[in-house]
Tab-separated table of C-alpha atoms in Angstrom:
chain	number	residue	atom	x	y	z
A	1486	MET	CA	29.326	-0.642	-3.762
A	1487	ALA	CA	27.883	0.957	-1.101
A	1488	GLY	CA	28.401	-1.887	1.194
A	1489	GLY	CA	28.249	-5.770	1.755
A	1490	ALA	CA	24.856	-7.561	3.443
A	1491	TYR	CA	23.461	-11.070	4.333
A	1492	ILE	CA	19.711	-11.044	2.371
A	1493	GLU	CA	18.431	-14.633	4.415
A	1494	SER	CA	14.827	-15.985	3.965
A	1495	GLY	CA	13.191	-19.340	5.677
A	1496	ARG	CA	15.932	-22.184	3.467
A	1497	ARG	CA	18.730	-19.693	2.281
A	1498	GLN	CA	21.374	-17.348	3.397
A	1499	TYR	CA	21.835	-15.792	-0.453
A	1500	GLU	CA	25.456	-13.264	-0.177
A	1501	GLY	CA	25.355	-10.203	-2.054
A	1502	LYS	CA	26.298	-6.415	-1.640
A	1503	VAL	CA	24.721	-2.765	-2.273
A	1504	THR	CA	26.493	-2.280	-5.838
A	1505	ALA	CA	26.882	0.760	-7.655
A	1506	PHE	CA	25.516	-0.822	-10.766
A	1507	VAL	CA	22.333	-1.544	-9.002
A	1508	LEU	CA	21.704	1.421	-7.696
A	1509	ILE	CA	21.202	3.632	-10.471
A	1510	THR	CA	19.368	0.736	-12.789
A	1511	CYS	CA	16.935	1.517	-9.818
A	1512	PHE	CA	16.914	5.018	-10.212
A	1513	VAL	CA	16.805	5.310	-14.037
A	1514	ALA	CA	13.623	2.856	-14.102
A	1515	ALA	CA	12.287	4.772	-11.315
A	1516	MET	CA	12.279	7.903	-13.899
A	1517	GLY	CA	8.894	6.209	-15.008
A	1518	GLY	CA	7.573	7.836	-12.131
A	1519	LEU	CA	7.879	11.294	-13.611
A	1520	LEU	CA	5.306	10.661	-15.949
A	1521	PHE	CA	2.500	9.348	-14.083
A	1522	GLY	CA	3.747	12.073	-11.176
A	1523	TYR	CA	4.183	14.949	-13.272
A	1524	ASP	CA	0.611	14.329	-15.226
A	1525	LEU	CA	-1.278	13.826	-11.594
A	1526	GLY	CA	0.718	17.385	-10.969
A	1527	ILE	CA	-0.282	18.736	-14.301
A	1528	THR	CA	-3.925	17.919	-14.610
A	1529	GLY	CA	-5.316	20.170	-11.944
A	1530	GLY	CA	-3.228	23.707	-12.729
A	1531	VAL	CA	-3.758	22.913	-15.936
A	1532	THR	CA	-7.951	23.361	-15.289
A	1533	SER	CA	-7.797	26.514	-13.348
A	1534	MET	CA	-6.021	28.163	-16.302
A	1535	GLU	CA	-8.369	31.480	-16.868
A	1536	PRO	CA	-7.631	30.994	-20.918
A	1537	PHE	CA	-7.115	26.724	-21.635
A	1538	LEU	CA	-11.244	26.540	-20.181
A	1539	VAL	CA	-11.707	29.649	-22.325
A	1540	LYS	CA	-10.722	27.596	-25.097
A	1541	PHE	CA	-11.646	24.510	-24.451
A	1542	PHE	CA	-14.223	24.611	-21.885
A	1543	PRO	CA	-16.563	27.959	-21.689
A	1544	VAL	CA	-19.339	26.605	-20.033
A	1545	VAL	CA	-16.978	25.827	-17.049
A	1546	TYR	CA	-16.048	28.973	-17.009
A	1547	GLN	CA	-19.408	30.670	-17.890
A	1548	GLN	CA	-20.200	28.786	-14.200
A	1549	MET	CA	-17.260	30.417	-12.562
A	1550	LEU	CA	-18.383	33.806	-13.474
A	1551	ASP	CA	-21.388	33.598	-13.148
A	1552	ASP	CA	-21.478	33.852	-8.599
A	1553	SER	CA	-24.902	34.137	-8.206
A	1554	SER	CA	-25.550	30.585	-10.197
A	1555	THR	CA	-23.653	27.794	-7.782
A	1556	ASN	CA	-22.234	27.959	-4.956
A	1557	GLN	CA	-18.495	27.690	-3.956
A	1558	TYR	CA	-19.132	23.757	-3.912
A	1559	CYS	CA	-20.132	23.500	-7.797
A	1560	LYS	CA	-17.917	25.536	-9.387
A	1561	PHE	CA	-16.445	22.821	-11.108
A	1562	ASP	CA	-18.632	20.597	-11.346
A	1563	ASN	CA	-18.919	19.953	-15.591
A	1564	GLN	CA	-18.061	16.021	-16.933
A	1565	LEU	CA	-16.417	17.395	-19.956
A	1566	LEU	CA	-14.076	18.719	-17.575
A	1567	THR	CA	-13.531	14.909	-15.586
A	1568	LEU	CA	-13.100	13.577	-19.047
A	1569	PHE	CA	-10.134	15.106	-19.674
A	1570	THR	CA	-8.614	14.217	-16.360
A	1571	SER	CA	-10.038	10.384	-15.618
A	1572	SER	CA	-9.912	9.506	-19.884
A	1573	LEU	CA	-6.038	8.648	-18.931
A	1574	TYR	CA	-6.921	6.460	-16.122
A	1575	LEU	CA	-9.545	4.358	-17.704
A	1576	ALA	CA	-6.241	4.179	-20.968
A	1577	ALA	CA	-3.769	3.221	-18.317
A	1578	LEU	CA	-6.187	0.056	-17.074
A	1579	ILE	CA	-6.054	-1.532	-20.685
A	1580	ALA	CA	-2.368	-1.236	-21.084
A	1581	SER	CA	-1.606	-3.091	-18.185
A	1582	PHE	CA	-3.386	-6.400	-19.356
A	1583	PHE	CA	-1.493	-5.015	-22.741
A	1584	ALA	CA	1.804	-4.692	-20.434
A	1585	ALA	CA	1.519	-7.594	-18.415
A	1586	THR	CA	1.667	-9.493	-21.772
A	1587	THR	CA	4.768	-7.832	-23.119
A	1588	SER	CA	6.519	-7.696	-20.060
A	1589	ARG	CA	6.819	-12.131	-19.661
A	1590	LEU	CA	7.145	-12.753	-23.100
A	1591	PHE	CA	9.927	-10.127	-23.710
A	1592	GLY	CA	10.959	-8.519	-20.366
A	1593	ARG	CA	10.374	-5.965	-18.509
A	1594	LYS	CA	12.669	-3.224	-20.978
A	1595	PRO	CA	10.722	-3.307	-23.475
A	1596	SER	CA	7.859	-2.131	-21.146
A	1597	MET	CA	9.868	0.866	-19.518
A	1598	PHE	CA	10.501	2.405	-23.255
A	1599	LEU	CA	6.561	1.426	-24.819
A	1600	GLY	CA	5.493	3.496	-21.998
A	1601	GLY	CA	7.484	6.369	-21.784
A	1602	LEU	CA	7.221	5.935	-26.581
A	1603	PHE	CA	2.935	5.786	-25.952
A	1604	PHE	CA	3.654	9.019	-22.918
A	1605	LEU	CA	5.699	11.223	-25.626
A	1606	LEU	CA	3.299	11.052	-27.965
A	1607	GLY	CA	0.534	12.382	-25.208
A	1608	ALA	CA	2.383	15.400	-24.430
A	1609	LEU	CA	2.709	16.139	-27.988
A	1610	LEU	CA	-1.283	15.835	-28.837
A	1611	ASN	CA	-2.153	17.607	-25.728
A	1612	GLY	CA	0.620	20.411	-26.459
A	1613	PHE	CA	0.052	21.554	-29.963
A	1614	ALA	CA	-4.742	20.210	-28.671
A	1615	ILE	CA	-6.936	22.694	-30.972
A	1616	ASN	CA	-10.017	21.287	-29.344
A	1617	VAL	CA	-11.043	18.826	-27.304
A	1618	GLU	CA	-11.138	15.610	-29.444
A	1619	MET	CA	-7.338	16.347	-29.590
A	1620	LEU	CA	-6.697	16.689	-25.770
A	1621	ILE	CA	-9.231	13.744	-24.774
A	1622	ILE	CA	-6.968	11.344	-28.101
A	1623	GLY	CA	-3.589	12.844	-25.869
A	1624	ARG	CA	-4.742	11.527	-22.786
A	1625	ILE	CA	-5.201	8.201	-23.888
A	1626	PHE	CA	-1.389	8.554	-25.375
A	1627	LEU	CA	-0.778	8.958	-21.426
A	1628	GLY	CA	-2.727	6.911	-20.091
A	1629	PHE	CA	-0.943	3.386	-21.911
A	1630	GLY	CA	1.858	5.135	-21.594
A	1631	VAL	CA	1.344	5.373	-17.308
A	1632	GLY	CA	-0.242	1.755	-18.458
A	1633	TYR	CA	2.713	0.589	-19.178
A	1634	CYS	CA	4.700	2.023	-16.383
A	1635	ASN	CA	2.653	1.054	-14.054
A	1636	GLN	CA	3.352	-2.528	-14.315
A	1637	SER	CA	6.636	-2.887	-15.260
A	1638	VAL	CA	8.422	-0.368	-13.433
A	1639	PRO	CA	7.099	-1.876	-9.885
A	1640	ILE	CA	8.399	-5.451	-11.092
A	1641	TYR	CA	11.315	-4.712	-11.935
A	1642	LEU	CA	12.879	-2.526	-9.098
A	1643	SER	CA	11.771	-5.610	-6.988
A	1644	GLU	CA	13.551	-8.603	-9.352
A	1645	MET	CA	16.874	-5.727	-9.347
A	1646	ALA	CA	16.447	-4.793	-5.587
A	1647	PRO	CA	18.277	-7.691	-2.727
A	1648	ALA	CA	15.863	-7.773	0.182
A	1649	LYS	CA	17.415	-6.026	2.543
A	1650	ILE	CA	17.053	-2.693	0.725
A	1651	ARG	CA	14.165	-3.736	-1.562
A	1652	GLY	CA	11.349	-1.301	0.367
A	1653	ALA	CA	13.821	1.700	0.387
A	1654	LEU	CA	14.433	0.683	-3.550
A	1655	ASN	CA	11.339	0.670	-4.577
A	1656	ILE	CA	9.861	3.772	-3.421
A	1657	GLY	CA	11.693	5.179	-5.710
A	1658	PHE	CA	8.983	5.086	-8.111
A	1659	GLN	CA	6.466	6.721	-5.437
A	1660	MET	CA	10.006	9.613	-4.636
A	1661	MET	CA	9.475	10.216	-8.588
A	1662	ILE	CA	6.337	10.149	-8.608
A	1663	THR	CA	6.035	12.880	-5.412
A	1664	ILE	CA	9.126	14.678	-7.511
A	1665	GLY	CA	6.717	14.774	-10.872
A	1666	ILE	CA	4.032	15.806	-8.726
A	1667	LEU	CA	6.827	19.108	-7.108
A	1668	GLY	CA	7.943	19.683	-10.366
A	1669	ALA	CA	4.104	19.774	-12.575
A	1670	ASN	CA	3.423	22.259	-9.817
A	1671	LEU	CA	6.219	24.863	-10.274
A	1672	ILE	CA	5.765	24.637	-13.641
A	1673	ASN	CA	2.415	25.398	-13.445
A	1674	TYR	CA	2.632	28.205	-11.205
A	1675	ALA	CA	4.966	29.523	-13.740
A	1676	THR	CA	3.211	29.634	-16.793
A	1677	SER	CA	-0.439	30.066	-14.913
A	1678	LYS	CA	0.144	34.107	-16.183
A	1679	HIS	CA	0.856	33.589	-20.219
A	1680	GLN	CA	-1.952	33.004	-22.438
A	1681	ASN	CA	-0.497	29.456	-23.991
A	1682	GLY	CA	1.003	29.165	-20.967
A	1683	TRP	CA	-0.824	25.958	-20.678
A	1684	ARG	CA	0.415	24.134	-23.743
A	1685	VAL	CA	4.189	24.538	-22.532
A	1686	SER	CA	2.509	22.457	-18.876
A	1687	LEU	CA	1.070	19.914	-20.309
A	1688	GLY	CA	3.802	19.692	-23.586
A	1689	VAL	CA	7.048	19.334	-21.043
A	1690	GLY	CA	5.874	16.099	-20.278
A	1691	ALA	CA	7.260	14.923	-23.179
A	1692	VAL	CA	10.862	15.940	-20.839
A	1693	PRO	CA	10.533	13.003	-18.621
A	1694	ALA	CA	9.667	10.168	-20.980
A	1695	VAL	CA	12.076	11.141	-23.781
A	1696	LEU	CA	13.768	10.039	-20.163
A	1697	LEU	CA	12.731	7.066	-19.718
A	1698	CYS	CA	12.852	6.047	-23.453
A	1699	VAL	CA	16.937	7.021	-23.417
A	1700	GLY	CA	17.672	5.692	-20.135
A	1701	SER	CA	15.526	2.108	-20.986
A	1702	LEU	CA	18.277	1.422	-24.201
A	1703	PHE	CA	20.808	1.349	-21.451
A	1704	LEU	CA	19.277	-0.904	-18.305
A	1705	GLU	CA	19.480	-3.989	-18.472
A	1706	GLU	CA	16.717	-7.233	-17.617
A	1707	THR	CA	16.295	-8.533	-14.844
A	1708	PRO	CA	17.282	-11.653	-13.360
A	1709	ASN	CA	14.440	-13.077	-13.041
A	1710	SER	CA	12.914	-12.028	-16.414
A	1711	LEU	CA	15.595	-13.399	-18.278
A	1712	ILE	CA	15.482	-16.933	-17.061
A	1713	GLU	CA	11.916	-16.538	-18.099
A	1714	ARG	CA	12.899	-16.278	-20.878
A	1715	GLY	CA	15.618	-19.164	-21.019
A	1716	GLN	CA	18.369	-16.842	-21.089
A	1717	HIS	CA	20.312	-18.499	-18.239
A	1718	VAL	CA	24.184	-17.732	-18.842
A	1719	LYS	CA	23.363	-14.159	-18.750
A	1720	ALA	CA	20.875	-14.213	-16.771
A	1721	LYS	CA	23.607	-15.796	-13.522
A	1722	THR	CA	25.471	-13.436	-14.894
A	1723	MET	CA	23.570	-10.717	-14.922
A	1724	LEU	CA	23.255	-11.559	-10.571
A	1725	GLN	CA	26.660	-11.973	-10.540
A	1726	LYS	CA	26.701	-8.685	-11.447
A	1727	ILE	CA	23.986	-6.989	-9.511
A	1728	ARG	CA	24.606	-8.269	-5.873
A	1729	GLY	CA	28.501	-7.934	-6.570
A	1730	THR	CA	30.194	-11.758	-6.262
A	1731	ASN	CA	30.151	-14.431	-7.848
A	1732	ASN	CA	28.767	-16.661	-4.769
A	1733	VAL	CA	25.859	-16.657	-6.594
A	1734	ASP	CA	24.941	-20.467	-6.648
A	1735	GLU	CA	21.698	-20.343	-3.967
A	1736	GLU	CA	19.687	-17.840	-5.003
A	1737	TYR	CA	20.386	-18.312	-9.017
A	1738	GLN	CA	19.642	-21.708	-8.126
A	1739	ASP	CA	16.150	-20.707	-6.267
A	1740	LEU	CA	15.056	-18.616	-9.615
A	1741	VAL	CA	15.835	-21.149	-11.089
A	1742	ASP	CA	13.600	-23.647	-9.286
A	1743	ALA	CA	10.825	-20.659	-9.272
A	1744	SER	CA	10.706	-20.397	-12.698
A	1745	GLU	CA	10.268	-23.348	-14.050
A	1746	ALA	CA	6.942	-24.063	-11.962
A	1747	ALA	CA	6.257	-20.807	-13.073
A	1748	SER	CA	6.833	-22.385	-16.542
A	1749	LYS	CA	4.002	-25.115	-15.751
A	1750	VAL	CA	1.428	-22.614	-15.559
A	1751	GLU	CA	-0.576	-22.386	-18.841
A	1752	ASN	CA	-2.544	-19.055	-17.483
A	1753	PRO	CA	-1.614	-16.507	-14.892
A	1754	TRP	CA	-5.052	-15.511	-15.087
A	1755	LYS	CA	-7.140	-18.240	-13.475
A	1756	ASN	CA	-4.322	-19.818	-11.717
A	1757	ILE	CA	-3.506	-16.296	-9.554
A	1758	THR	CA	-7.492	-17.323	-8.737
A	1759	ARG	CA	-6.366	-20.687	-7.092
A	1760	ARG	CA	-6.688	-21.098	-3.613
A	1761	LYS	CA	-3.163	-20.921	-2.562
A	1762	TYR	CA	-2.705	-17.134	-3.798
A	1763	ARG	CA	-5.585	-16.306	-2.338
A	1764	PRO	CA	-3.674	-13.913	-0.302
A	1765	GLN	CA	-1.412	-12.543	-3.426
A	1766	LEU	CA	-5.614	-12.167	-5.087
A	1767	THR	CA	-6.626	-9.911	-2.310
A	1768	PHE	CA	-3.911	-7.986	-1.708
A	1769	CYS	CA	-3.349	-7.220	-5.078
A	1770	SER	CA	-6.799	-5.935	-5.784
A	1771	PHE	CA	-7.819	-4.523	-2.019
A	1772	ILE	CA	-4.757	-2.000	-1.791
A	1773	PRO	CA	-5.145	-0.549	-4.728
A	1774	PHE	CA	-9.055	0.310	-4.175
A	1775	PHE	CA	-8.346	1.301	-0.494
A	1776	GLN	CA	-5.323	3.830	-2.102
A	1777	GLN	CA	-7.214	5.267	-4.268
A	1778	LEU	CA	-10.541	5.300	-1.025
A	1779	THR	CA	-7.975	7.777	0.632
A	1780	GLY	CA	-8.560	10.693	-1.138
A	1781	ILE	CA	-5.126	11.887	-1.916
A	1782	ASN	CA	-5.239	11.619	-5.904
A	1783	VAL	CA	-8.419	13.670	-5.442
A	1784	ILE	CA	-5.507	16.422	-3.874
A	1785	MET	CA	-3.227	15.792	-5.475
A	1786	PHE	CA	-4.943	16.688	-9.631
A	1787	TYR	CA	-7.405	18.586	-7.769
A	1788	ALA	CA	-5.498	20.910	-5.674
A	1789	PRO	CA	-5.352	24.244	-7.847
A	1790	VAL	CA	-8.957	23.960	-8.144
A	1791	LEU	CA	-10.178	22.601	-4.849
A	1792	PHE	CA	-7.677	25.828	-3.604
A	1793	THR	CA	-10.208	27.877	-5.473
A	1794	ILE	CA	-12.456	27.035	-4.324
A	1795	LEU	CA	-12.218	26.782	-0.759
A	1796	GLY	CA	-11.417	30.545	-1.657
A	1797	PHE	CA	-7.911	30.403	-1.251
A	1798	GLY	CA	-7.769	32.756	-4.858
A	1799	ASN	CA	-6.086	32.071	-8.532
A	1800	ASP	CA	-2.083	32.420	-7.360
A	1801	ALA	CA	-2.309	31.284	-3.405
A	1802	SER	CA	-3.913	28.052	-5.169
A	1803	LEU	CA	-0.936	27.683	-7.281
A	1804	MET	CA	1.745	28.279	-4.653
A	1805	SER	CA	-0.768	25.783	-1.914
A	1806	ALA	CA	-0.388	23.501	-4.541
A	1807	VAL	CA	2.880	23.519	-4.755
A	1808	ILE	CA	3.231	23.777	-1.079
A	1809	THR	CA	1.432	20.391	-0.579
A	1810	GLY	CA	3.321	18.812	-3.671
A	1811	GLY	CA	6.824	20.232	-1.056
A	1812	VAL	CA	5.454	17.750	1.068
A	1813	ASN	CA	4.705	14.813	-0.337
A	1814	VAL	CA	8.325	14.429	-1.921
A	1815	LEU	CA	9.707	15.857	1.544
A	1816	ALA	CA	7.222	12.777	2.991
A	1817	THR	CA	8.143	10.302	1.255
A	1818	LEU	CA	12.040	10.494	1.910
A	1819	VAL	CA	10.179	9.250	5.469
A	1820	SER	CA	8.815	5.407	4.050
A	1821	VAL	CA	12.843	5.843	2.273
A	1822	PHE	CA	14.610	5.466	5.202
A	1823	CYS	CA	11.961	3.815	7.073
A	1824	VAL	CA	10.496	1.103	5.008
A	1825	ASP	CA	12.957	-1.627	5.751
A	1826	LYS	CA	13.887	-0.904	8.498
A	1827	PHE	CA	10.533	-0.584	11.187
A	1828	GLY	CA	8.563	-2.455	7.965
A	1829	ARG	CA	5.643	-1.676	5.625
A	1830	ARG	CA	2.854	-1.767	9.081
A	1831	LEU	CA	3.780	0.247	10.640
A	1832	LEU	CA	3.879	3.202	8.254
A	1833	PHE	CA	0.725	1.787	6.813
A	1834	LEU	CA	-1.068	2.543	10.761
A	1835	GLU	CA	0.752	5.298	11.732
A	1836	GLY	CA	-0.306	6.977	8.747
A	1837	GLY	CA	-3.957	5.414	8.638
A	1838	ALA	CA	-4.234	7.247	11.674
A	1839	GLN	CA	-2.484	9.923	10.851
A	1840	MET	CA	-5.171	10.426	7.791
A	1841	LEU	CA	-7.748	10.540	9.176
A	1842	VAL	CA	-7.400	12.514	12.232
A	1843	SER	CA	-6.326	14.757	9.629
A	1844	GLN	CA	-10.090	14.528	7.057
A	1845	ILE	CA	-12.097	14.752	9.878
A	1846	VAL	CA	-10.695	17.949	10.887
A	1847	VAL	CA	-11.279	18.975	7.155
A	1848	GLY	CA	-14.505	17.974	7.578
A	1849	ILE	CA	-15.062	19.704	9.923
A	1850	MET	CA	-13.469	23.579	9.305
A	1851	ILE	CA	-14.989	23.348	5.709
A	1852	GLY	CA	-18.907	22.303	6.785
A	1853	MET	CA	-18.056	25.182	9.753
A	1854	LYS	CA	-17.587	27.512	7.759
A	1855	PHE	CA	-19.520	26.750	4.205
A	1856	GLY	CA	-21.821	24.763	5.551
A	1857	LEU	CA	-24.820	23.039	3.440
A	1858	ASN	CA	-25.208	25.689	1.398
A	1859	GLY	CA	-21.324	26.520	-0.266
A	1860	GLU	CA	-21.449	30.239	0.096
A	1861	GLY	CA	-18.306	31.293	2.468
A	1862	SER	CA	-14.818	32.067	2.616
A	1863	PHE	CA	-10.984	31.434	4.908
A	1864	ASN	CA	-9.658	34.036	6.525
A	1865	LYS	CA	-5.667	33.995	6.384
A	1866	GLY	CA	-5.422	32.540	9.848
A	1867	GLU	CA	-8.125	29.870	9.244
A	1868	ALA	CA	-6.435	28.677	5.531
A	1869	ASP	CA	-3.560	28.461	6.793
A	1870	ILE	CA	-4.256	25.743	9.389
A	1871	LEU	CA	-6.861	24.035	6.556
A	1872	LEU	CA	-3.502	24.057	4.819
A	1873	LEU	CA	-1.304	22.594	7.480
A	1874	PHE	CA	-4.200	19.234	8.194
A	1875	ILE	CA	-4.116	19.219	4.717
A	1876	CYS	CA	0.192	18.951	4.604
A	1877	LEU	CA	-0.031	16.387	7.123
A	1878	TYR	CA	-2.818	14.084	5.923
A	1879	VAL	CA	-0.187	14.397	2.459
A	1880	ALA	CA	2.417	13.892	4.802
A	1881	ALA	CA	1.055	10.607	6.167
A	1882	PHE	CA	0.201	9.339	2.769
A	1883	ALA	CA	3.146	10.230	1.313
A	1884	TRP	CA	5.044	7.773	3.755
A	1885	SER	CA	2.112	4.923	3.472
A	1886	TRP	CA	-0.127	3.774	0.994
A	1887	GLY	CA	1.683	6.011	-1.339
A	1888	PRO	CA	4.941	4.254	-1.742
A	1889	LEU	CA	3.235	1.169	0.111
A	1890	GLY	CA	0.373	0.370	-2.180
A	1891	TRP	CA	2.921	0.975	-4.642
A	1892	LEU	CA	5.808	-1.479	-3.040
A	1893	VAL	CA	3.855	-4.360	-0.996
A	1894	PRO	CA	1.796	-5.860	-4.880
A	1895	SER	CA	4.760	-6.322	-6.686
A	1896	GLU	CA	7.062	-8.236	-3.611
A	1897	ILE	CA	4.661	-9.787	-2.416
A	1898	CYS	CA	4.026	-12.721	-6.249
A	1899	SER	CA	6.158	-15.914	-6.738
A	1900	LEU	CA	7.025	-15.589	-10.036
A	1901	GLU	CA	4.302	-17.524	-12.084
A	1902	VAL	CA	1.748	-15.252	-11.707
A	1903	ARG	CA	4.006	-11.721	-11.100
A	1904	PRO	CA	3.190	-9.935	-13.635
A	1905	ALA	CA	-1.330	-10.834	-12.938
A	1906	GLY	CA	-0.512	-9.688	-9.930
A	1907	GLN	CA	0.638	-6.074	-11.462
A	1908	ALA	CA	-1.569	-5.893	-13.822
A	1909	ILE	CA	-4.267	-6.761	-11.915
A	1910	ASN	CA	-3.035	-3.897	-9.084
A	1911	VAL	CA	-2.199	-1.934	-12.167
A	1912	ALA	CA	-6.309	-2.517	-13.519
A	1913	ILE	CA	-8.346	-2.097	-9.878
A	1914	ASN	CA	-5.916	1.245	-9.085
A	1915	MET	CA	-6.651	3.149	-12.510
A	1916	PHE	CA	-10.049	1.645	-12.370
A	1917	PHE	CA	-11.158	3.510	-9.275
A	1918	THR	CA	-8.492	6.844	-10.686
A	1919	PHE	CA	-11.038	6.798	-13.961
A	1920	GLY	CA	-13.146	7.281	-11.394
A	1921	ILE	CA	-13.245	9.617	-7.916
A	1922	ALA	CA	-11.482	11.456	-10.855
A	1923	GLN	CA	-14.578	11.637	-13.042
A	1924	ILE	CA	-17.276	11.648	-10.325
A	1925	PHE	CA	-15.190	13.649	-7.489
A	1926	LEU	CA	-16.510	16.789	-8.753
A	1927	SER	CA	-19.476	16.375	-8.472
A	1928	LEU	CA	-19.758	14.190	-5.441
A	1929	LEU	CA	-18.173	17.642	-4.186
A	1930	CYS	CA	-21.605	19.215	-4.656
A	1931	HIS	CA	-24.002	16.610	-3.857
A	1932	PHE	CA	-21.873	15.731	-0.510
A	1933	LYS	CA	-20.357	18.835	-0.228
A	1934	PHE	CA	-18.045	18.493	3.694
A	1935	GLY	CA	-19.309	15.685	3.724
A	1936	LEU	CA	-17.681	13.842	1.238
A	1937	PHE	CA	-14.184	14.321	3.745
A	1938	PHE	CA	-16.174	12.137	5.776
A	1939	PHE	CA	-17.011	10.058	3.637
A	1940	PHE	CA	-12.818	9.171	2.368
A	1941	ALA	CA	-11.999	9.146	6.359
A	1942	ALA	CA	-14.242	6.007	6.795
A	1943	TRP	CA	-12.674	4.169	4.282
A	1944	VAL	CA	-9.653	5.396	5.930
A	1945	LEU	CA	-10.772	3.622	8.734
A	1946	VAL	CA	-11.373	0.659	7.022
A	1947	MET	CA	-8.242	0.356	5.442
A	1948	THR	CA	-6.121	0.094	8.703
A	1949	ILE	CA	-7.667	-2.290	10.097
A	1950	PHE	CA	-8.019	-4.237	6.811
A	1951	ILE	CA	-4.306	-4.128	7.064
A	1952	ALA	CA	-4.090	-4.791	11.129
A	1953	PHE	CA	-5.870	-7.862	11.116
A	1954	LEU	CA	-3.883	-9.193	7.563
A	1955	LEU	CA	-1.120	-8.099	6.451
A	1956	PRO	CA	1.559	-10.197	6.859
A	1957	GLU	CA	5.415	-8.243	8.054
A	1958	THR	CA	6.912	-8.384	4.705
A	1959	LYS	CA	10.540	-6.495	5.726
A	1960	ASN	CA	13.449	-8.172	4.481
A	1961	VAL	CA	12.228	-11.500	3.111
A	1962	PRO	CA	13.021	-12.177	-0.673
A	1963	VAL	CA	10.804	-11.941	-3.474
A	1964	GLU	CA	10.985	-15.683	-4.210
A	1965	GLU	CA	10.263	-16.400	-1.056
A	1966	MET	CA	7.243	-14.891	0.019
A	1967	ASN	CA	5.220	-18.076	-0.128
A	1968	TYR	CA	6.087	-18.632	3.877
A	1969	VAL	CA	5.078	-15.603	4.776
A	1970	TRP	CA	1.850	-16.660	3.946
A	1971	LYS	CA	1.922	-19.916	5.885
A	1972	SER	CA	3.270	-18.313	8.841
A	1973	HIS	CA	-0.384	-15.354	9.709
A	1974	TRP	CA	-2.645	-17.168	11.281
A	1975	PHE	CA	-4.951	-16.296	8.747
A	1976	TRP	CA	-3.848	-16.767	5.907
A	1977	ASN	CA	-2.073	-19.945	6.324
A	1978	LYS	CA	-5.102	-22.414	5.785
A	1979	TYR	CA	-4.750	-21.325	2.228
A	1980	MET	CA	-1.427	-22.681	1.866
A	1981	PRO	CA	-0.830	-26.082	0.755
A	1982	GLU	CA	-0.283	-28.449	3.948
A	1983	CYS	CA	3.472	-29.631	2.559
A	1984	GLU	CA	4.536	-25.864	2.964
A	1985	ASP	CA	4.806	-26.486	7.488
A	1986	LEU	CA	8.063	-27.294	7.669
A	1987	VAL	CA	9.524	-24.400	5.424
A	1988	ALA	CA	7.596	-22.015	7.720
A	1989	GLY	CA	8.727	-22.994	10.369
A	1990	ALA	CA	12.366	-22.682	9.073
A	1991	TYR	CA	10.793	-18.973	7.789
A	1992	ASN	CA	9.707	-18.192	11.664
A	1993	ASN	CA	13.043	-18.278	12.573
A	1994	SER	CA	14.909	-16.466	10.620
A	1995	GLU	CA	12.205	-13.901	11.243
A	1996	ALA	CA	13.209	-14.074	14.420
A	1997	THR	CA	16.839	-13.575	13.686
A	1998	LEU	CA	16.767	-10.815	11.557
A	1999	SER	CA	14.882	-8.702	14.288
A	2000	ASN	CA	17.316	-9.666	16.949
């Protein structure tokens, strides 16, 4: 038992404690992030290994050797190579819609188990691949795993966690993503000198998959899901267990009321398009869209390739990817400790400003050194400065758009539209991850250093979007989130008039919490 707190909302004051059971449960569930993170980190390293390129992409390898045939910007421009990376995200997009139905009908646990199982099959296929077709099929299974996990895990964490620490526990998902990325970078560095090192790198993805499969068997289902499927007695018992108190009547009744309202919804996909859910639909659509246009996945899954292009050398490029992965983990810790204290908006805005400056500096440095013809290289001092600003960019993302891109969409939707909202979030995230992964190397070849200014411009747009349209959601129970929209200067016009009195109660509660 880690401590006690009252969980306040606009109408209720829920009694509850932060129990060891909740912390352990959320830790196990958050391991779903390891799958996504490991793949993000492993892919770029593998595609920079010569034995892998020789076996599956000999054209790219020959292009690397023939320095006279291309400039540095276009060194890895090959659509089949990028399809190896991006096919996963297209599969994840498709799987997210099936995962939403699975999560709603059978619970969050089965979705997490299926995610781990799909990822396990994909890792084994990739580790034992003998041709490109087998690689792509393996990537598709990996994508099914990522789609199921990214849809179910954030919802599970938001529903299990007390409102006071929901942000920190939900960011456990992003923390596991960053740990997966760092672990993958270290494995790539260790295996890069071996002829079949790429098989080890790809095959080790089975380890986090097995951990999630086994762990999900021992997890308890969330009270929200149990109520949604008619298991009311078990739901109340579970709520008492995760809150560490028998006095859960008020919170339990709010969950039941929310479930009854949700049960009247025949089609959650159609329902989320209704006017009263316009804020949820907007943020579940635009946050994942903007998250990918920060350009972060360019750094994460193409880091070794990018550093090689910039003249770091093979070993140095892999080590630089390890460094950025380490920064990613440490900076995510900042978000864990700050998100429920300072709120979501502050982290979004500071992170956006820092990413903007960092990308502009990186673009200027690359432009001055490589110009438009792509010919040039960095000396050691210049390379260190470039790496510093890339790390500052990664750190800013890791305590802002990285974790909050998963946290905010998972916490703002009421129960009747939650699976649909999270599925939209994952689908859009995966669609644009697929798109950027597929075209990045071509964009780099054609946009050259201007590509970093392209992403910087989008960071400016998304920061303005957050500044004007996102209300603060810290300390607000997920079932009370509608009152936040009602009290917002822009979104209140989309809320039913009958909620006016409740919005006033929320405003008073918010003032109390901030004191």
